[in-house]
Phi, psi and omega in degrees: 000133185268152184239136179289139177319314193272014169274342182285306177297334191295337174297346205266306174296330183299312189295314183297326187279341184291330163317129158278124174296127138353108157279142198294150177285135188275159174300323176299292193313313176312302175306315193302297152358276169314323190270359173280322184265333172298333179287306188295318174292342176286324181300308164329297176292339185282322184285326198280316185290333193226046192274338197265348160292315181282326173294347167287286186325299175325313184277340168298318188287336175282012169248357175301159154294106179285004161312293211267001158285322179301288209299328167293306150328311148340281179310324174301311183304313191310329187293321198283336161285347181281304192305320171288334183282339189250340179288318180289336174282345191262359167251129173293333189282171190273104176268143189284125198288315166330294173284341172290323166295341179285331212257325174279339170293331191281311195304325188282339184281319180322297207279350174255028164245317174262133194287175175044058189054005185303295187309313182298322172291341180291291206301315174309324186280318169290328174286330164284345177266341171277343162283014199064018171271138193306154178321297193288331173287312181302317179288316191299321193276315186301326200286329184297328178298327171296327173272352172275319194298315178267003169273338185299313198313327192296304193288338175298326173290316181306308196279331161323305166325277193294349169265346163236068165314336203267348193287355198277104175235099179277348171271341189261344193257305185289133181319169159273170216294321202278341184287307185294333186277310188303316159317276168348293187290334182290329179303315199274322179294314194299296187303338189271323167304313157339269184307341162280351184265344175274322183291335170274318179277104171301313178310335163289341196275344172282318183289346167274334166286320173324309175289332168307309181283342164288318187297293177338300205284333199257354173280339170280332175301317195289319171316334199253023188221115192299311190308319184283313163317320198265316182304315193296293189292333172267351143286333157324300183285336182264344175302307176276352142330290165301314160318309167306318166310307165317317176293301168328294170312314171297297178325301160336301195262014169273320198097032179277121220273038175229153189281186189269347177292338185268321206242347177272328164283281226310319193292310194307305179300332161302318213256293180322316187264348165269347204279340181268014177288133171280080180245153202275115194049024172079006194281144204112272184292313190271320168321293191294344188271309182304290162008285192295328182270325174307292180293354174284330180294343204106342200296168182264161191283330182309285160334302182275348171285320185286352160279271164003272203298330168307307186295323153264017156287315181292311204280317215246267180331278199295325173269000197259349145304290188309324193293314188301324183289321177311328177282321162316306198273311164299347169270340178268338164267009179099335208260006169217000000 
């Protein structure tokens, strides 16, 4: 039986037409793929720009006591747990503990790339939204978190002074009068400027009133629940003590001739004085203030510098790449 030539030629175009052509990449998928890769690219760019500091810090840590460095690493890990507790305490909804802790670990990497905690807040906001928290309530929780952290640090400072009154050396640690006046003026003028902007710009009044109503409602709900109060205020009070424990452990590993109370007060004072400066993760201003405080207590400049660099290596550089990987994985799996 003969087959017409037209029939033999027919399957070829049919097979060609049956092949599935690649679908165009949607904007949402493209943004998600970019979000997966961008944290790793940011880490690589920062590593290339500041590789010398990391290399010198790692070389210094190689000569330190490994047992105390291990203790410093433990304090660093507990700091992420404390941050997760504060985040949970700032929102009435129950969040999955494992994902919450992973999001804070990833937020730490983002926080060290962008200034003024913008990176950490952006990651947390996205995480809350993916957990079903409405945008206005998620934003209110970020504002509560930002307010509670400095407020909780004040009683911690006072407690350190009451228990260890000898740690306060006004002549060595406090800045000069001009710096104090400048800081005080900023503290007073910033809220006044914010109120004036809201009062003068009419379109802002409605959203601000709605935001304040939501924030106050959530604050009342949270403070009726003892578990949330403990997580919010307890975590915010413990977090700076854990960070000070990292500094003190690194200092002990290097043989820094200061007590833990002195190092703790120097760290708390440095964070209070310079924490408002919008540097990525507080790097720079807080480091300078901490170095100034340690030297003011009588520590040798070389040991104080090694302590500050070692603290930054353990809290920034060592977790940075794993944090960026976790951030990319969370984005890929849709948790962020």
